[in-house]
mmCIF file of C-alpha atoms and ligand atoms in Angstrom:
data_model
loop_
_atom_site.group_PDB
_atom_site.id
_atom_site.type_symbol
_atom_site.label_atom_id
_atom_site.label_comp_id
_atom_site.label_asym_id
_atom_site.label_seq_id
_atom_site.Cartn_x
_atom_site.Cartn_y
_atom_site.Cartn_z
ATOM 1 C CA MET A 1 182.790 165.826 206.875
ATOM 2 C CA ASN A 2 186.256 164.791 206.040
ATOM 3 C CA HIS A 3 187.456 164.571 202.246
ATOM 4 C CA LYS A 4 186.654 161.163 201.258
ATOM 5 C CA ARG A 5 189.615 159.008 200.990
ATOM 6 C CA ASP A 6 190.784 157.058 198.099
ATOM 7 C CA TYR A 7 189.267 153.272 198.448
ATOM 8 C CA TYR A 8 192.365 151.504 197.329
ATOM 9 C CA GLU A 9 194.438 153.640 199.376
ATOM 10 C CA VAL A 10 192.039 152.691 202.581
ATOM 11 C CA LEU A 11 192.378 148.884 201.919
ATOM 12 C CA GLY A 12 195.976 149.525 201.217
ATOM 13 C CA VAL A 13 196.155 147.948 197.947
ATOM 14 C CA GLY A 14 197.085 148.869 194.454
ATOM 15 C CA ARG A 15 194.860 149.682 191.317
ATOM 16 C CA GLU A 16 195.564 146.487 189.858
ATOM 17 C CA ALA A 17 194.696 144.581 192.935
ATOM 18 C CA SER A 18 192.985 141.227 192.497
ATOM 19 C CA ASP A 19 189.563 140.381 193.943
ATOM 20 C CA THR A 20 191.564 137.941 196.246
ATOM 21 C CA GLU A 21 193.944 140.711 197.256
ATOM 22 C CA ILE A 22 190.951 143.013 197.675
ATOM 23 C CA LYS A 23 189.416 140.391 199.774
ATOM 24 C CA SER A 24 192.302 139.444 202.108
ATOM 25 C CA ALA A 25 193.528 143.333 202.690
ATOM 26 C CA TYR A 26 189.792 143.942 203.785
ATOM 27 C CA ARG A 27 189.876 140.639 206.133
ATOM 28 C CA ARG A 28 193.011 141.842 207.829
ATOM 29 C CA LEU A 29 192.004 145.403 208.241
ATOM 30 C CA ALA A 30 188.497 144.459 209.563
ATOM 31 C CA MET A 31 189.807 141.827 211.972
ATOM 32 C CA GLN A 32 192.180 144.725 213.301
ATOM 33 C CA HIS A 33 189.644 147.587 213.488
ATOM 34 C CA HIS A 34 186.468 145.687 214.294
ATOM 35 C CA PRO A 35 185.087 147.608 217.629
ATOM 36 C CA ASP A 36 184.596 144.077 219.271
ATOM 37 C CA ARG A 37 188.612 143.883 219.269
ATOM 38 C CA ASN A 38 188.931 147.310 220.235
ATOM 39 C CA PRO A 39 187.257 147.741 223.443
ATOM 40 C CA ASP A 40 188.919 150.560 224.818
ATOM 41 C CA ASN A 41 188.897 152.539 221.635
ATOM 42 C CA GLN A 42 185.405 151.658 220.041
ATOM 43 C CA GLU A 43 183.931 154.836 218.616
ATOM 44 C CA GLU A 44 187.093 155.716 216.481
ATOM 45 C CA ALA A 45 187.738 151.855 215.696
ATOM 46 C CA GLY A 46 183.973 151.972 214.482
ATOM 47 C CA GLU A 47 184.371 154.611 212.061
ATOM 48 C CA LYS A 48 187.283 153.104 210.740
ATOM 49 C CA PHE A 49 185.540 150.062 210.457
ATOM 50 C CA LYS A 50 182.856 151.301 208.331
ATOM 51 C CA GLU A 51 185.435 153.361 205.934
ATOM 52 C CA ILE A 52 187.044 150.172 205.315
ATOM 53 C CA THR A 53 183.813 147.996 205.039
ATOM 54 C CA GLU A 54 182.552 150.717 202.510
ATOM 55 C CA ALA A 55 185.958 150.729 200.493
ATOM 56 C CA TYR A 56 185.534 146.886 200.258
ATOM 57 C CA SER A 57 181.849 146.811 199.264
ATOM 58 C CA ILE A 58 182.473 148.925 196.325
ATOM 59 C CA LEU A 59 185.672 147.471 195.312
ATOM 60 C CA ALA A 60 184.568 143.668 195.508
ATOM 61 C CA ASP A 61 181.665 144.607 193.279
ATOM 62 C CA THR A 62 182.882 144.643 189.627
ATOM 63 C CA GLN A 63 180.355 147.219 188.223
ATOM 64 C CA LYS A 64 180.759 149.347 191.113
ATOM 65 C CA ARG A 65 184.579 148.891 191.012
ATOM 66 C CA ALA A 66 184.678 149.936 187.497
ATOM 67 C CA ALA A 67 182.686 152.809 187.676
ATOM 68 C CA TYR A 68 185.008 153.996 190.564
ATOM 69 C CA ASP A 69 188.193 153.529 188.541
ATOM 70 C CA ARG A 70 186.491 155.668 185.972
ATOM 71 C CA TYR A 71 184.828 158.461 187.855
ATOM 72 C CA GLY A 72 185.768 158.240 191.655
ATOM 73 C CA HIS A 73 183.632 158.748 193.935
ATOM 74 C CA ALA A 74 181.252 160.978 191.813
ATOM 75 C CA GLY A 75 180.915 157.526 189.833
ATOM 76 C CA LEU A 76 179.041 156.004 192.467
ATOM 77 C CA SER A 77 175.199 156.304 193.011
ATOM 78 C CA GLY A 78 174.107 158.586 195.507
ATOM 79 C CA SER A 79 177.278 160.523 194.421
ATOM 80 C CA GLY A 80 178.965 159.405 197.515
ATOM 81 C CA SER A 81 176.478 159.110 200.423
ATOM 82 C CA TRP A 82 176.972 155.409 200.700
ATOM 83 C CA SER A 83 174.439 153.408 202.966
ATOM 84 C CA PRO A 84 175.241 150.135 203.648
ATOM 85 C CA ASP A 85 173.177 147.636 201.998
ATOM 86 C CA PHE A 86 173.028 144.362 203.492
ATOM 87 C CA SER A 87 170.126 142.970 202.184
ATOM 88 C CA SER A 88 172.598 142.199 198.892
ATOM 89 C CA THR A 89 175.046 139.545 198.636
ATOM 90 C CA ILE A 90 177.910 141.899 200.198
ATOM 91 C CA PHE A 91 176.241 140.515 203.418
ATOM 92 C CA SER A 92 176.620 137.108 202.827
ATOM 93 C CA ASP A 93 180.106 137.784 201.497
ATOM 94 C CA PHE A 94 181.081 139.205 205.046
ATOM 95 C CA GLU A 95 179.651 135.979 206.498
ATOM 96 C CA ASP A 96 182.071 134.062 204.217
ATOM 97 C CA ILE A 97 185.014 136.023 205.126
ATOM 98 C CA PHE A 98 184.300 136.013 208.940
ATOM 99 C CA GLY A 99 181.770 133.052 209.564
ATOM 100 C CA ASP A 100 180.637 133.301 212.729
ATOM 101 C CA LEU A 101 183.487 135.838 214.616
ATOM 102 C CA PHE A 102 181.542 138.856 214.613
ATOM 103 C CA GLY A 103 177.702 140.236 214.640
ATOM 104 C CA PHE A 104 177.875 142.145 211.635
ATOM 105 C CA GLY A 105 174.286 143.074 211.740
ATOM 106 C CA GLU A 106 174.568 144.781 214.978
ATOM 107 C CA VAL A 107 177.373 147.052 213.910
ATOM 108 C CA PHE A 108 175.181 148.228 211.160
ATOM 109 C CA GLY A 109 172.100 148.721 213.058
ATOM 110 C CA ARG A 110 170.411 145.782 211.968
ATOM 111 C CA GLY A 111 169.348 144.963 215.201
ATOM 112 C CA GLY A 112 165.956 142.988 215.992
ATOM 113 C CA ARG A 113 166.662 140.664 212.867
ATOM 114 C CA GLN A 114 167.588 137.013 213.025
ATOM 115 C CA ARG A 115 170.839 135.966 212.386
ATOM 116 C CA THR A 116 171.106 135.575 208.602
ATOM 117 C CA ARG A 117 172.990 132.321 209.061
ATOM 118 C CA SER A 118 169.929 130.626 210.974
ATOM 119 C CA ALA A 119 167.243 132.434 208.853
ATOM 120 C CA GLY A 120 168.469 132.224 205.205
ATOM 121 C CA GLY A 121 170.175 129.602 203.453
ATOM 122 C CA VAL A 122 173.672 130.204 201.629
ATOM 123 C CA ASP A 123 173.843 131.637 198.262
ATOM 124 C CA LEU A 124 176.224 129.600 196.028
ATOM 125 C CA ARG A 125 178.204 130.875 192.802
ATOM 126 C CA TYR A 126 178.858 128.799 189.912
ATOM 127 C CA ASP A 127 181.248 129.801 187.220
ATOM 128 C CA LEU A 128 180.288 128.518 183.621
ATOM 129 C CA ALA A 129 182.539 128.829 180.570
ATOM 130 C CA ILE A 130 180.306 128.365 176.979
ATOM 131 C CA THR A 131 181.165 128.881 173.439
ATOM 132 C CA LEU A 132 179.500 131.945 171.493
ATOM 133 C CA GLU A 133 177.709 129.473 169.742
ATOM 134 C CA GLU A 134 176.192 128.348 172.756
ATOM 135 C CA ALA A 135 175.528 131.661 173.807
ATOM 136 C CA ALA A 136 173.879 132.295 170.709
ATOM 137 C CA LYS A 137 171.447 129.366 170.147
ATOM 138 C CA GLY A 138 171.153 128.729 174.084
ATOM 139 C CA LEU A 139 171.841 125.655 175.913
ATOM 140 C CA GLU A 140 170.428 122.905 178.035
ATOM 141 C CA THR A 141 173.412 121.458 180.301
ATOM 142 C CA LYS A 142 173.989 119.732 183.678
ATOM 143 C CA ILE A 143 176.056 121.091 186.436
ATOM 144 C CA LYS A 144 177.525 119.281 189.463
ATOM 145 C CA ILE A 145 177.045 121.716 192.578
ATOM 146 C CA PRO A 146 178.655 120.536 196.265
ATOM 147 C CA ARG A 147 176.136 121.967 198.552
ATOM 148 C CA TRP A 148 174.799 121.347 201.819
ATOM 149 C CA GLU A 149 171.301 119.761 201.887
ATOM 150 C CA PRO A 150 168.718 119.385 204.860
ATOM 151 C CA CYS A 151 169.591 115.491 205.950
ATOM 152 C CA PRO A 152 167.359 113.373 204.753
ATOM 153 C CA ILE A 153 167.291 110.917 207.953
ATOM 154 C CA CYS A 154 166.055 113.195 210.319
ATOM 155 C CA GLU A 155 164.839 116.023 207.855
ATOM 156 C CA GLY A 156 166.813 118.670 208.575
ATOM 157 C CA THR A 157 165.909 118.609 212.366
ATOM 158 C CA GLY A 158 169.332 116.950 213.783
ATOM 159 C CA ALA A 159 167.574 114.751 216.201
ATOM 160 C CA LYS A 160 167.506 111.071 216.354
ATOM 161 C CA LYS A 161 164.244 109.435 215.208
ATOM 162 C CA GLY A 162 161.610 109.566 218.131
ATOM 163 C CA SER A 163 163.372 112.305 219.709
ATOM 164 C CA LYS A 164 163.064 116.416 219.834
ATOM 165 C CA ALA A 165 165.011 119.302 220.275
ATOM 166 C CA ILE A 166 164.619 121.474 223.858
ATOM 167 C CA THR A 167 164.387 125.238 224.089
ATOM 168 C CA CYS A 168 167.960 126.053 225.022
ATOM 169 C CA PRO A 169 168.220 127.165 228.676
ATOM 170 C CA THR A 170 171.301 129.427 228.377
ATOM 171 C CA CYS A 171 169.487 131.644 225.928
ATOM 172 C CA ASN A 172 166.036 130.760 226.462
ATOM 173 C CA GLY A 173 165.606 129.980 222.449
ATOM 174 C CA ARG A 174 166.771 133.348 221.250
ATOM 175 C CA GLY A 175 169.903 131.985 220.027
ATOM 176 C CA GLN A 176 171.940 135.227 220.801
ATOM 177 C CA LEU A 177 173.182 136.639 223.906
ATOM 178 C CA ARG A 178 173.159 140.643 224.078
ATOM 179 C CA GLN A 179 176.164 142.623 224.934
ATOM 180 C CA GLN A 180 176.622 146.540 225.602
ATOM 181 C CA GLN A 181 180.093 147.416 225.040
ATOM 182 C CA GLY A 182 180.387 151.450 225.002
ATOM 183 C CA PHE A 183 179.069 152.518 221.632
ATOM 184 C CA PHE A 184 178.006 149.558 220.377
ATOM 185 C CA THR A 185 175.224 146.625 221.579
ATOM 186 C CA VAL A 186 177.364 143.516 220.295
ATOM 187 C CA MET A 187 175.343 140.022 219.994
ATOM 188 C CA ARG A 188 177.264 137.019 220.682
ATOM 189 C CA THR A 189 176.225 133.586 219.350
ATOM 190 C CA CYS A 190 174.893 131.504 222.196
ATOM 191 C CA PRO A 191 177.951 129.153 222.946
ATOM 192 C CA GLN A 192 175.331 126.328 224.266
ATOM 193 C CA CYS A 193 173.129 125.991 221.009
ATOM 194 C CA GLN A 194 175.558 127.957 218.403
ATOM 195 C CA GLY A 195 172.474 130.481 217.703
ATOM 196 C CA MET A 196 169.658 127.960 216.864
ATOM 197 C CA GLY A 197 167.780 128.339 220.230
ATOM 198 C CA GLN A 198 167.301 124.882 220.701
ATOM 199 C CA VAL A 199 169.417 121.869 221.897
ATOM 200 C CA ILE A 200 169.180 118.242 220.658
ATOM 201 C CA LYS A 201 169.856 115.498 223.403
ATOM 202 C CA ASP A 202 170.074 112.420 221.193
ATOM 203 C CA LEU A 203 171.968 113.192 217.661
ATOM 204 C CA CYS A 204 171.110 111.927 214.263
ATOM 205 C CA ALA A 205 173.713 109.749 213.540
ATOM 206 C CA THR A 206 173.736 110.453 210.042
ATOM 207 C CA CYS A 207 174.511 114.273 210.274
ATOM 208 C CA ARG A 208 175.772 114.170 213.917
ATOM 209 C CA GLY A 209 173.022 116.311 214.765
ATOM 210 C CA GLU A 210 173.845 119.347 212.119
ATOM 211 C CA GLY A 211 170.405 118.412 210.323
ATOM 212 C CA ARG A 212 172.147 118.795 207.064
ATOM 213 C CA VAL A 213 174.690 116.666 204.882
ATOM 214 C CA ASN A 214 177.449 118.003 202.362
ATOM 215 C CA THR A 215 176.369 116.172 198.884
ATOM 216 C CA GLU A 216 177.253 116.859 195.298
ATOM 217 C CA ARG A 217 173.771 117.690 193.161
ATOM 218 C CA VAL A 218 173.571 117.474 189.390
ATOM 219 C CA LEU A 219 171.355 120.202 188.114
ATOM 220 C CA GLY A 220 169.548 121.040 185.072
ATOM 221 C CA LEU A 221 170.223 124.513 183.599
ATOM 222 C CA LYS A 222 168.843 126.213 180.942
ATOM 223 C CA ILE A 223 170.794 129.041 179.230
ATOM 224 C CA PRO A 224 168.724 131.414 177.486
ATOM 225 C CA PRO A 225 169.880 132.870 173.642
ATOM 226 C CA GLY A 226 171.493 135.814 173.770
ATOM 227 C CA VAL A 227 173.845 135.745 177.280
ATOM 228 C CA ASP A 228 176.804 137.604 177.493
ATOM 229 C CA ASP A 229 180.113 137.484 179.254
ATOM 230 C CA GLY A 230 179.258 137.954 182.900
ATOM 231 C CA THR A 231 175.590 137.332 182.548
ATOM 232 C CA ARG A 232 174.169 136.095 186.003
ATOM 233 C CA LEU A 233 171.546 133.436 186.179
ATOM 234 C CA ARG A 234 169.970 133.301 189.348
ATOM 235 C CA VAL A 235 168.391 129.960 190.291
ATOM 236 C CA ALA A 236 166.029 130.170 193.181
ATOM 237 C CA GLY A 237 166.251 127.952 195.944
ATOM 238 C CA GLU A 238 169.112 125.684 194.614
ATOM 239 C CA GLY A 239 171.597 127.186 196.989
ATOM 240 C CA GLY A 240 172.583 125.407 200.094
ATOM 241 C CA VAL A 241 171.124 125.431 203.639
ATOM 242 C CA ALA A 242 172.958 126.933 206.330
ATOM 243 C CA THR A 243 171.762 125.487 209.474
ATOM 244 C CA ARG A 244 169.593 122.715 210.476
ATOM 245 C CA GLY A 245 165.753 123.779 209.585
ATOM 246 C CA SER A 246 167.171 126.794 207.424
ATOM 247 C CA ALA A 247 165.443 127.536 203.990
ATOM 248 C CA PRO A 248 168.070 126.707 201.237
ATOM 249 C CA GLY A 249 169.632 129.925 199.495
ATOM 250 C CA ASP A 250 169.568 130.698 195.826
ATOM 251 C CA LEU A 251 172.208 129.350 193.200
ATOM 252 C CA TYR A 252 174.109 132.097 190.711
ATOM 253 C CA VAL A 253 175.446 131.006 187.349
ATOM 254 C CA ILE A 254 177.697 133.428 186.255
ATOM 255 C CA LEU A 255 178.683 133.064 182.270
ATOM 256 C CA LYS A 256 181.970 133.555 180.774
ATOM 257 C CA ILE A 257 181.819 133.093 177.164
ATOM 258 C CA ARG A 258 185.069 131.777 175.795
ATOM 259 C CA GLU A 259 186.663 133.789 173.042
ATOM 260 C CA HIS A 260 185.743 132.692 169.590
ATOM 261 C CA PRO A 261 188.544 132.281 167.074
ATOM 262 C CA CYS A 262 187.019 134.558 164.194
ATOM 263 C CA PHE A 263 183.959 136.551 165.990
ATOM 264 C CA GLU A 264 184.246 139.596 168.180
ATOM 265 C CA ARG A 265 181.233 140.559 169.967
ATOM 266 C CA ARG A 266 180.294 144.020 170.697
ATOM 267 C CA GLY A 267 176.819 144.121 172.316
ATOM 268 C CA ASN A 268 174.740 141.949 169.756
ATOM 269 C CA ASP A 269 176.688 142.783 166.921
ATOM 270 C CA LEU A 270 179.416 140.556 165.914
ATOM 271 C CA TYR A 271 182.801 141.638 164.073
ATOM 272 C CA CYS A 272 184.940 139.699 161.788
ATOM 273 C CA THR A 273 187.710 140.277 159.371
ATOM 274 C CA ILE A 274 188.191 138.770 155.812
ATOM 275 C CA PRO A 275 191.210 139.074 153.727
ATOM 276 C CA VAL A 276 190.753 139.496 149.867
ATOM 277 C CA SER A 277 193.165 139.671 146.848
ATOM 278 C CA ILE A 278 193.838 143.381 145.297
ATOM 279 C CA ALA A 279 192.004 141.750 142.191
ATOM 280 C CA GLN A 280 189.113 140.996 144.228
ATOM 281 C CA ALA A 281 188.730 144.745 146.006
ATOM 282 C CA SER A 282 189.605 146.324 142.297
ATOM 283 C CA LEU A 283 187.010 144.426 140.580
ATOM 284 C CA GLY A 284 184.306 143.501 143.267
ATOM 285 C CA ALA A 285 183.701 139.723 144.189
ATOM 286 C CA GLU A 286 180.895 137.018 145.408
ATOM 287 C CA ILE A 287 183.020 135.455 148.605
ATOM 288 C CA GLN A 288 181.833 133.201 151.372
ATOM 289 C CA VAL A 289 181.988 134.458 154.861
ATOM 290 C CA PRO A 290 181.352 132.272 158.244
ATOM 291 C CA THR A 291 178.391 133.422 160.303
ATOM 292 C CA LEU A 292 176.984 131.604 163.393
ATOM 293 C CA ASP A 293 174.624 129.766 161.303
ATOM 294 C CA GLY A 294 176.955 128.262 158.692
ATOM 295 C CA GLU A 295 178.452 130.106 155.350
ATOM 296 C CA GLU A 296 176.742 132.859 153.849
ATOM 297 C CA ARG A 297 177.584 134.852 150.311
ATOM 298 C CA LEU A 298 178.682 138.389 150.606
ATOM 299 C CA HIS A 299 178.965 140.748 147.824
ATOM 300 C CA ILE A 300 182.285 142.893 147.746
ATOM 301 C CA SER A 301 181.624 145.740 145.849
ATOM 302 C CA GLU A 302 183.888 146.820 142.750
ATOM 303 C CA GLY A 303 186.618 149.317 144.056
ATOM 304 C CA ALA A 304 186.273 148.099 147.725
ATOM 305 C CA GLN A 305 189.098 149.552 149.937
ATOM 306 C CA SER A 306 191.043 147.500 152.766
ATOM 307 C CA GLY A 307 189.410 148.140 156.086
ATOM 308 C CA GLN A 308 185.881 148.541 154.694
ATOM 309 C CA MET A 309 183.278 147.159 156.372
ATOM 310 C CA PHE A 310 179.884 145.335 155.013
ATOM 311 C CA ARG A 311 176.804 144.543 156.913
ATOM 312 C CA LEU A 312 174.640 141.357 157.126
ATOM 313 C CA ARG A 313 171.769 141.995 158.763
ATOM 314 C CA GLY A 314 170.455 140.165 161.720
ATOM 315 C CA MET A 315 173.262 137.664 161.445
ATOM 316 C CA GLY A 316 174.797 138.510 165.103
ATOM 317 C CA MET A 317 173.729 137.643 168.468
ATOM 318 C CA PRO A 318 170.019 137.404 169.356
ATOM 319 C CA VAL A 319 168.924 139.926 172.010
ATOM 320 C CA LEU A 320 168.700 138.540 175.382
ATOM 321 C CA GLU A 321 165.053 137.862 176.565
ATOM 322 C CA GLY A 322 163.670 139.875 173.367
ATOM 323 C CA ARG A 323 163.538 140.005 169.769
ATOM 324 C CA GLY A 324 165.369 140.238 166.871
ATOM 325 C CA ARG A 325 169.104 139.913 166.527
ATOM 326 C CA GLY A 326 172.256 142.059 166.060
ATOM 327 C CA ASP A 327 174.322 142.042 162.933
ATOM 328 C CA LEU A 328 177.134 140.974 161.360
ATOM 329 C CA TYR A 329 179.952 143.229 160.596
ATOM 330 C CA VAL A 330 182.479 142.132 157.759
ATOM 331 C CA ALA A 331 185.872 143.845 157.482
ATOM 332 C CA ILE A 332 188.036 143.361 154.573
ATOM 333 C CA VAL A 333 191.640 143.446 154.299
ATOM 334 C CA VAL A 334 193.475 143.698 150.983
ATOM 335 C CA VAL A 335 196.222 141.508 151.369
ATOM 336 C CA ILE A 336 199.359 142.775 149.295
ATOM 337 C CA PRO A 337 201.273 139.941 147.753
ATOM 338 C CA THR A 338 204.654 139.683 149.110
ATOM 339 C CA HIS A 339 206.746 137.128 147.341
ATOM 340 C CA LEU A 340 206.018 137.486 143.672
ATOM 341 C CA ALA A 341 206.867 135.292 140.946
ATOM 342 C CA ARG A 342 209.108 136.579 137.770
ATOM 343 C CA GLU A 343 206.176 136.752 135.701
ATOM 344 C CA GLN A 344 203.585 138.108 138.161
ATOM 345 C CA LYS A 345 206.035 141.242 138.969
ATOM 346 C CA ARG A 346 206.171 141.752 134.748
ATOM 347 C CA TRP A 347 202.397 141.751 134.940
ATOM 348 C CA LEU A 348 202.526 144.403 137.695
ATOM 349 C CA GLU A 349 204.764 146.186 136.063
ATOM 350 C CA ALA A 350 202.963 146.420 133.102
ATOM 351 C CA LEU A 351 200.021 147.537 135.092
ATOM 352 C CA ALA A 352 201.695 150.137 137.019
ATOM 353 C CA PRO A 353 201.627 153.349 134.392
ATOM 354 C CA HIS A 354 197.710 152.288 134.140
ATOM 355 C CA VAL A 355 196.887 152.711 137.799
ATOM 356 C CA ARG A 356 198.925 155.693 139.186
ATOM 357 C CA VAL A 357 197.979 157.322 142.122
ATOM 358 C CA GLU A 358 199.373 160.741 143.083
ATOM 359 C CA ASN A 359 202.119 160.182 146.039
ATOM 360 C CA LYS A 360 200.667 163.129 148.302
ATOM 361 C CA PRO A 361 199.583 163.085 151.440
ATOM 362 C CA LEU A 362 196.182 162.439 152.416
ATOM 363 C CA SER A 363 194.215 165.223 154.014
ATOM 364 C CA ARG A 364 193.908 164.708 158.061
ATOM 365 C CA GLN A 365 190.198 164.701 157.561
ATOM 366 C CA GLY A 366 190.503 161.732 155.387
ATOM 367 C CA GLY A 367 192.985 160.146 157.549
ATOM 368 C CA GLU A 368 190.473 160.372 160.824
ATOM 369 C CA LYS A 369 187.780 158.681 158.289
ATOM 370 C CA ALA A 370 190.202 155.826 157.802
ATOM 371 C CA ARG A 371 190.581 155.402 161.386
ATOM 372 C CA ASP A 372 186.649 155.540 162.136
ATOM 373 C CA ILE A 373 186.375 152.508 159.738
ATOM 374 C CA PHE A 374 189.100 150.429 161.590
ATOM 375 C CA GLY A 375 187.438 151.672 164.944
HETATM 376 ZN ZN1 ZN B 401 170.233 114.133 210.434
HETATM 377 ZN ZN1 ZN B 402 171.114 129.012 223.454
#
C-alpha cells in the first residue's frame, strides 16, 4: 500500500481550515472525482474519491480531527485501516452536501439497501448556548425547530383525499434504475417517481403531493445537570421527515456553555481566583468566595502565599448522570499596593527591617513547584 497522504493535503486546505472550508473543499473535489463523472477513468477516480472521502470523514468530525491533529494517522482507531461507516451521521452529511446527485451507497458497496432518504428521516442539529449555572442545575426550556413534518391533510401520502398512489410503471415500484458503468454499479433515482416507487395522480393541494409540510415546531427540552461544552443530546424522533411516508429522523441538540465571568471549568471541577491583601495573606483571614450556590466562607491560613490553592469540596459541577459533584478550587493572589500615601509608606518602612527576606535566587526545584501551583 502507498504511504498515506496527509488529510489536509488531500483536501488541499490548511491545518487551521474551518469546518465550512473543509466541507466546501470536499464538495468541490468530490464533484470532480466522483466515478459517475469520470466514465473514461472510473477506477482511478474511484480510488481518488475514496481518499478524499476518508479525509473528509475524519476532518469533519471534531473528535477525530483533534486526534488526527495530535497523533496523525496513528491517532485514529484501527491505526489507519479506515473503513467507511455510513450508518453514522457522516452519511446523512453527504446527502446534505450532495442531495440526490449521486448514489453514495452504491459507491461504497451498500447495495441492496433502500435509499436513505426514502427509508429514514432527516437528522437535525440545533445549537443551544446555556450558562454555567444552567449547566450545573439542569434546565427545562423550549426550543423552536424548523422542520419537515408529514402533511396533516393527506397524512403524509401526498394524494388528494379519496385518491390513491399507484405503483410507478418506469421502475416497477423500486424507485431506482440500476446502471452498470465499468467498475461501478450506479443507481439512479427513477425520474418518474423521484425514487418513491409510486406516482400520485391527484395531488394533495396543501403539500402539492410532497406528503410533507415545512413548519416551525416548539419543543420542550430537558437538559440534565452536569452537561459540558459540546455535550450532544439526542431527541429521538424529533427530526424531520425526508419524503412522503418516511419516519422522522432524530434531533441532536449540541450544547455550548457560555464563558463564566469568574469560574473556569476543568472536567467537574471549577477554578477561580480571589485577590487578598498582604495583611490577609500574612495574618490569615476569613473571606467570602462565590460558588454556584451563593457565597461561602473560606479560611485563608496564616502565611498563605500568592497562588496558593484552597479547595471547597463538592462545590464544583455535578457529575452528569452520576452522583456527587466536583470541587471548587480557589487560588489567592496577594495584591501589592501600588500608590501608597505618605503615612502608609512610613508604616511599611517601619515594618521592613522585621520582615527581611534574603535576596538569593530560588532553587529551580522551588521554581517548578511555584509553576505547578499556577498550573
Ligand atoms: Zn398533503
Ligand atoms: Zn419510478
